[in-house]
Amino acid sequence: MIREFSQADIFFIVSAIRWTLLLSLIAFVGGAIGGMLIALARTSRNVVLNRFARAFIEVFQGTPLLMQLFLVYFGLAVVGLPINPLLAAAVALTLHASAYLGEIWRGAIEAVPQGQSEAATALSLSYPDRMRHVILPQAMRVATAPTVGFLVQLIKGTSLASIIGFTELTRAGQIVNNATFQPFLVFGTVAALYFILCWPLSLLARHMEARMRRAITR
Amino acid sequence: MYQFNFRPVFDNLDMLFYGAWLTVQLSFSAMVLGLIVSILGAVAKTSGGRVLRFIVDIYVEAIRNTPFLIQIFFIYFGLPAIGISMSPNTAALVALVINVGAYGTEIIRAGIESVPQGQVEAGRALALNKVQIFRYVILKPALRNIYPSLTSQFIYLMLTSSVVSIISANDLAAAGADLSARTFANFEIYLALTIIYFLLAFGFSTLFGALRRTFFNYPASR
């Protein structure tokens, strides 16, 4: 039966935002941890670590997110785990975010002048101390704007989790559309909700970037 | 223990390669048309009036802050409600063109603005006319500045295009979905698809790198 597009449907779609946010949060936190490891490996002098991190980044930046989702989803059966859309989406998006954040943060670490690291070494600081007290705090300033920018990409990326059957914002829209057959309204609403989530972050990223550029040229 | 079965992959390699060819075709068409949209958008943004600039801003922001999947759903399922229906393949192309057009607008605008104003003034001092200034003073350095962004945008577009399989448009991902529905060797098929996408992306980025060294290999002005 086709029914009207009602308030209840709007409520259903809006409340599905929490799953989009949860998935984004998991992927961002997981990706931050993974990305930090990848960035450190990528800037280390250890050849094996460096090569591994580089391959990791190339693979995840050189293949579609959709394929990564499918591979993890169907790969769960390969490693003997029950197939679960949330788990698969969380793992795939975490790996995806690790690669992108790893590459962003590698650039930020490399933007810190070589002399800083040399000065810290001259003060006989160990590698962890050098990273924690000298390099990373400075790299963080460079990294914030592109990191916020990537967050927008990540939130948009969670929409693909709908394809493996996780009921977040996009899937909620599809469900309502199947019942009401008002695709123009339904997908328009869903698009507007994504826009409300992403636009402030885009503006923030742009604002930070502009401030950063002014700080550098001054 | 999971039993791997790569037979369906090796038995249907021709189908997968044909799918890859469709993906390349789709990506190229979308990129060429998207570039036309981008150039128009960038020109409107840099030298258009206030209203025009505002419209282009809305277009760019709306596309960049919503998922591609929703854009394609809106175009394929939503637009027929106002009398615009398309086949899955056309909808896929239109969605990709609109998407890449928004990103391209920003890339090209940045490229135009990246040429220092002093260069233009120098061109004017040499009594070059507007067309000559654009052709010799702005275009070439601007092209070199945006080439890396445009080529990575193309690769990103090719990877994103896998999503069009969801509305059953024909591409590499659709060939894989079809195959996995018939053979149930899901993991093996998606592994093969991922490898093919990777090879495509890697191949094109190598090609674009070689082209850059051929055409833009003169000393940087900065």
mmCIF file of N, CA and C in Angstrom, chain A residues 58-59 61-64 66-67 70-71 74-75 77-78 100 152-153 156 159-160 162-163 170 174 183-184 187-188 190-191 194-195 198-199 202 206, chain B residues 2 4 61-67 69-70 73-74 77-79 81-82 103 156 159 162-163 165-166 173 186-187 190-191 193-194 197-198 201-202:
data_model
loop_
_atom_site.group_PDB
_atom_site.id
_atom_site.type_symbol
_atom_site.label_atom_id
_atom_site.label_comp_id
_atom_site.label_asym_id
_atom_site.label_seq_id
_atom_site.Cartn_x
_atom_site.Cartn_y
_atom_site.Cartn_z
ATOM 1 N N GLU A 58 47.970 3.891 -0.746
ATOM 2 C CA GLU A 58 47.702 3.750 -2.187
ATOM 3 C C GLU A 58 46.491 2.862 -2.442
ATOM 4 N N VAL A 59 46.399 1.759 -1.702
ATOM 5 C CA VAL A 59 45.288 0.833 -1.915
ATOM 6 C C VAL A 59 43.964 1.502 -1.555
ATOM 7 N N GLN A 61 43.275 4.728 -1.247
ATOM 8 C CA GLN A 61 42.946 5.911 -2.045
ATOM 9 C C GLN A 61 42.752 5.549 -3.514
ATOM 10 N N GLY A 62 43.152 4.339 -3.906
ATOM 11 C CA GLY A 62 43.068 3.951 -5.307
ATOM 12 C C GLY A 62 41.934 2.995 -5.622
ATOM 13 N N THR A 63 41.073 2.734 -4.640
ATOM 14 C CA THR A 63 39.927 1.853 -4.884
ATOM 15 C C THR A 63 38.659 2.525 -4.363
ATOM 16 N N PRO A 64 37.501 2.184 -4.936
ATOM 17 C CA PRO A 64 36.261 2.846 -4.504
ATOM 18 C C PRO A 64 35.876 2.446 -3.077
ATOM 19 N N LEU A 66 32.989 2.038 -2.073
ATOM 20 C CA LEU A 66 31.930 1.029 -2.198
ATOM 21 C C LEU A 66 32.524 -0.386 -2.224
ATOM 22 N N MET A 67 33.632 -0.559 -2.969
ATOM 23 C CA MET A 67 34.282 -1.864 -3.036
ATOM 24 C C MET A 67 34.877 -2.242 -1.675
ATOM 25 N N PHE A 70 32.045 -3.521 0.421
ATOM 26 C CA PHE A 70 31.638 -4.871 0.019
ATOM 27 C C PHE A 70 32.672 -5.907 0.463
ATOM 28 N N LEU A 71 33.944 -5.576 0.261
ATOM 29 C CA LEU A 71 35.002 -6.528 0.612
ATOM 30 C C LEU A 71 34.987 -6.849 2.098
ATOM 31 N N PHE A 74 31.600 -8.885 2.888
ATOM 32 C CA PHE A 74 31.656 -10.303 2.531
ATOM 33 C C PHE A 74 32.894 -10.975 3.134
ATOM 34 N N GLY A 75 33.890 -10.173 3.470
ATOM 35 C CA GLY A 75 35.109 -10.712 4.079
ATOM 36 C C GLY A 75 34.878 -11.199 5.503
ATOM 37 N N ALA A 77 32.618 -13.150 6.473
ATOM 38 C CA ALA A 77 32.363 -14.589 6.385
ATOM 39 C C ALA A 77 33.678 -15.349 6.206
ATOM 40 N N VAL A 78 34.616 -14.736 5.479
ATOM 41 C CA VAL A 78 35.906 -15.377 5.222
ATOM 42 C C VAL A 78 36.674 -15.584 6.529
ATOM 43 N N TYR A 100 43.230 8.157 4.488
ATOM 44 C CA TYR A 100 43.147 9.571 4.123
ATOM 45 C C TYR A 100 43.757 10.460 5.205
ATOM 46 N N VAL A 152 33.844 16.054 6.350
ATOM 47 C CA VAL A 152 32.700 16.207 5.447
ATOM 48 C C VAL A 152 32.634 15.014 4.492
ATOM 49 N N GLN A 153 33.808 14.667 3.941
ATOM 50 C CA GLN A 153 33.882 13.540 3.017
ATOM 51 C C GLN A 153 33.463 12.243 3.711
ATOM 52 N N LYS A 156 29.663 12.095 4.249
ATOM 53 C CA LYS A 156 29.024 11.745 2.981
ATOM 54 C C LYS A 156 29.265 10.264 2.670
ATOM 55 N N SER A 159 26.919 7.330 3.736
ATOM 56 C CA SER A 159 25.692 7.043 2.984
ATOM 57 C C SER A 159 25.801 5.704 2.256
ATOM 58 N N LEU A 160 27.024 5.294 1.918
ATOM 59 C CA LEU A 160 27.191 4.031 1.186
ATOM 60 C C LEU A 160 26.885 2.817 2.067
ATOM 61 N N SER A 162 24.336 2.313 3.495
ATOM 62 C CA SER A 162 22.947 1.931 3.200
ATOM 63 C C SER A 162 22.910 0.770 2.216
ATOM 64 N N ILE A 163 23.931 0.683 1.355
ATOM 65 C CA ILE A 163 23.925 -0.337 0.302
ATOM 66 C C ILE A 163 24.139 -1.732 0.880
ATOM 67 N N THR A 170 20.477 7.649 4.635
ATOM 68 C CA THR A 170 20.120 7.325 3.254
ATOM 69 C C THR A 170 19.150 6.150 3.179
ATOM 70 N N GLN A 174 15.327 5.678 1.766
ATOM 71 C CA GLN A 174 14.870 4.659 0.815
ATOM 72 C C GLN A 174 13.639 3.922 1.344
ATOM 73 N N PRO A 183 9.580 10.226 -4.122
ATOM 74 C CA PRO A 183 11.051 10.318 -4.168
ATOM 75 C C PRO A 183 11.585 11.739 -4.188
ATOM 76 N N PHE A 184 10.843 12.644 -4.843
ATOM 77 C CA PHE A 184 11.327 14.026 -4.953
ATOM 78 C C PHE A 184 11.438 14.650 -3.563
ATOM 79 N N PHE A 187 13.969 12.278 -1.053
ATOM 80 C CA PHE A 187 15.414 12.442 -1.268
ATOM 81 C C PHE A 187 15.832 13.899 -1.166
ATOM 82 N N GLY A 188 14.895 14.807 -1.457
ATOM 83 C CA GLY A 188 15.175 16.227 -1.222
ATOM 84 C C GLY A 188 15.397 16.491 0.256
ATOM 85 N N VAL A 190 16.306 14.243 2.544
ATOM 86 C CA VAL A 190 17.551 13.591 2.964
ATOM 87 C C VAL A 190 18.758 14.439 2.555
ATOM 88 N N ALA A 191 18.723 14.953 1.320
ATOM 89 C CA ALA A 191 19.830 15.788 0.846
ATOM 90 C C ALA A 191 19.979 17.021 1.733
ATOM 91 N N TYR A 194 21.714 16.080 5.002
ATOM 92 C CA TYR A 194 23.169 15.937 4.836
ATOM 93 C C TYR A 194 23.819 17.301 4.738
ATOM 94 N N PHE A 195 23.142 18.194 4.001
ATOM 95 C CA PHE A 195 23.689 19.534 3.807
ATOM 96 C C PHE A 195 23.826 20.252 5.147
ATOM 97 N N CYS A 198 26.843 18.850 6.887
ATOM 98 C CA CYS A 198 28.160 19.037 6.264
ATOM 99 C C CYS A 198 28.563 20.483 6.053
ATOM 100 N N TRP A 199 27.583 21.332 5.743
ATOM 101 C CA TRP A 199 27.923 22.698 5.346
ATOM 102 C C TRP A 199 28.684 23.479 6.422
ATOM 103 N N SER A 202 32.191 22.441 6.346
ATOM 104 C CA SER A 202 32.888 22.983 5.174
ATOM 105 C C SER A 202 33.294 24.431 5.415
ATOM 106 N N ARG A 206 37.088 26.005 5.669
ATOM 107 C CA ARG A 206 37.530 27.084 4.796
ATOM 108 C C ARG A 206 38.030 28.271 5.617
ATOM 109 N N TYR B 2 36.238 -21.139 5.474
ATOM 110 C CA TYR B 2 35.709 -20.592 4.225
ATOM 111 C C TYR B 2 36.417 -21.213 3.031
ATOM 112 N N PHE B 4 37.464 -20.773 -0.635
ATOM 113 C CA PHE B 4 37.565 -19.797 -1.710
ATOM 114 C C PHE B 4 37.181 -20.428 -3.042
ATOM 115 N N GLU B 61 28.033 24.519 -3.497
ATOM 116 C CA GLU B 61 27.910 24.128 -2.091
ATOM 117 C C GLU B 61 26.936 22.964 -1.916
ATOM 118 N N ALA B 62 25.831 23.005 -2.661
ATOM 119 C CA ALA B 62 24.834 21.925 -2.531
ATOM 120 C C ALA B 62 25.448 20.590 -2.938
ATOM 121 N N ILE B 63 26.206 20.588 -4.026
ATOM 122 C CA ILE B 63 26.786 19.329 -4.501
ATOM 123 C C ILE B 63 27.908 18.862 -3.587
ATOM 124 N N ARG B 64 28.740 19.792 -3.141
ATOM 125 C CA ARG B 64 29.895 19.371 -2.346
ATOM 126 C C ARG B 64 29.521 18.942 -0.936
ATOM 127 N N ASN B 65 28.325 19.300 -0.474
ATOM 128 C CA ASN B 65 27.946 18.955 0.898
ATOM 129 C C ASN B 65 26.838 17.925 0.991
ATOM 130 N N THR B 66 26.603 17.177 -0.096
ATOM 131 C CA THR B 66 25.655 16.065 -0.049
ATOM 132 C C THR B 66 26.320 14.849 -0.705
ATOM 133 N N PRO B 67 25.934 13.634 -0.276
ATOM 134 C CA PRO B 67 26.575 12.439 -0.832
ATOM 135 C C PRO B 67 26.188 12.218 -2.292
ATOM 136 N N LEU B 69 25.562 9.437 -3.669
ATOM 137 C CA LEU B 69 24.475 8.455 -3.712
ATOM 138 C C LEU B 69 23.101 9.142 -3.676
ATOM 139 N N ILE B 70 22.979 10.168 -2.817
ATOM 140 C CA ILE B 70 21.711 10.902 -2.719
ATOM 141 C C ILE B 70 21.474 11.714 -3.994
ATOM 142 N N PHE B 73 20.158 9.291 -6.538
ATOM 143 C CA PHE B 73 18.781 8.911 -6.196
ATOM 144 C C PHE B 73 17.819 10.030 -6.573
ATOM 145 N N PHE B 74 18.228 11.250 -6.263
ATOM 146 C CA PHE B 74 17.367 12.397 -6.544
ATOM 147 C C PHE B 74 17.143 12.533 -8.050
ATOM 148 N N PHE B 77 15.352 8.831 -9.280
ATOM 149 C CA PHE B 77 14.022 8.547 -8.741
ATOM 150 C C PHE B 77 13.187 9.802 -8.534
ATOM 151 N N GLY B 78 13.849 10.920 -8.193
ATOM 152 C CA GLY B 78 13.126 12.124 -7.816
ATOM 153 C C GLY B 78 12.648 12.964 -8.995
ATOM 154 N N LEU B 79 13.530 13.153 -9.987
ATOM 155 C CA LEU B 79 13.173 14.045 -11.095
ATOM 156 C C LEU B 79 11.972 13.583 -11.926
ATOM 157 N N ALA B 81 9.250 12.783 -10.973
ATOM 158 C CA ALA B 81 8.067 13.377 -10.354
ATOM 159 C C ALA B 81 7.755 14.739 -10.957
ATOM 160 N N ILE B 82 8.779 15.439 -11.464
ATOM 161 C CA ILE B 82 8.491 16.713 -12.123
ATOM 162 C C ILE B 82 8.654 16.577 -13.638
ATOM 163 N N TYR B 103 32.967 20.341 -8.324
ATOM 164 C CA TYR B 103 34.361 20.305 -7.856
ATOM 165 C C TYR B 103 35.265 21.011 -8.858
ATOM 166 N N TYR B 156 39.320 10.256 -8.840
ATOM 167 C CA TYR B 156 38.296 10.214 -7.809
ATOM 168 C C TYR B 156 36.911 9.979 -8.437
ATOM 169 N N LEU B 159 36.478 6.341 -9.390
ATOM 170 C CA LEU B 159 36.188 5.493 -8.232
ATOM 171 C C LEU B 159 34.750 5.726 -7.754
ATOM 172 N N SER B 162 31.560 3.988 -9.383
ATOM 173 C CA SER B 162 31.098 2.643 -9.029
ATOM 174 C C SER B 162 29.703 2.678 -8.402
ATOM 175 N N VAL B 163 29.365 3.814 -7.803
ATOM 176 C CA VAL B 163 28.067 3.939 -7.128
ATOM 177 C C VAL B 163 26.893 3.887 -8.121
ATOM 178 N N SER B 165 26.189 1.780 -10.179
ATOM 179 C CA SER B 165 25.656 0.417 -10.293
ATOM 180 C C SER B 165 24.405 0.245 -9.437
ATOM 181 N N ILE B 166 24.255 1.095 -8.420
ATOM 182 C CA ILE B 166 23.111 0.979 -7.509
ATOM 183 C C ILE B 166 21.794 1.245 -8.235
ATOM 184 N N ALA B 173 31.237 -2.046 -11.598
ATOM 185 C CA ALA B 173 30.616 -2.516 -10.362
ATOM 186 C C ALA B 173 29.321 -3.265 -10.648
ATOM 187 N N ASN B 186 30.698 -13.977 -3.625
ATOM 188 C CA ASN B 186 30.733 -12.529 -3.414
ATOM 189 C C ASN B 186 32.120 -11.980 -3.127
ATOM 190 N N PHE B 187 32.771 -12.563 -2.121
ATOM 191 C CA PHE B 187 34.057 -12.015 -1.699
ATOM 192 C C PHE B 187 35.072 -12.046 -2.835
ATOM 193 N N TYR B 190 34.221 -9.392 -5.522
ATOM 194 C CA TYR B 190 34.514 -8.015 -5.124
ATOM 195 C C TYR B 190 36.004 -7.776 -4.942
ATOM 196 N N LEU B 191 36.733 -8.859 -4.593
ATOM 197 C CA LEU B 191 38.195 -8.723 -4.535
ATOM 198 C C LEU B 191 38.736 -8.440 -5.937
ATOM 199 N N LEU B 193 37.074 -7.137 -8.457
ATOM 200 C CA LEU B 193 36.649 -5.788 -8.852
ATOM 201 C C LEU B 193 37.577 -4.735 -8.252
ATOM 202 N N THR B 194 37.878 -4.906 -6.956
ATOM 203 C CA THR B 194 38.732 -3.938 -6.275
ATOM 204 C C THR B 194 40.094 -3.865 -6.955
ATOM 205 N N TYR B 197 39.713 -1.973 -10.275
ATOM 206 C CA TYR B 197 39.628 -0.527 -10.029
ATOM 207 C C TYR B 197 40.996 0.035 -9.671
ATOM 208 N N PHE B 198 41.728 -0.721 -8.840
ATOM 209 C CA PHE B 198 43.041 -0.241 -8.428
ATOM 210 C C PHE B 198 43.970 -0.118 -9.636
ATOM 211 N N ALA B 201 42.992 2.945 -11.645
ATOM 212 C CA ALA B 201 43.421 4.182 -10.993
ATOM 213 C C ALA B 201 44.936 4.341 -11.096
ATOM 214 N N PHE B 202 45.649 3.253 -10.844
ATOM 215 C CA PHE B 202 47.106 3.289 -10.881
ATOM 216 C C PHE B 202 47.590 3.583 -12.303
#
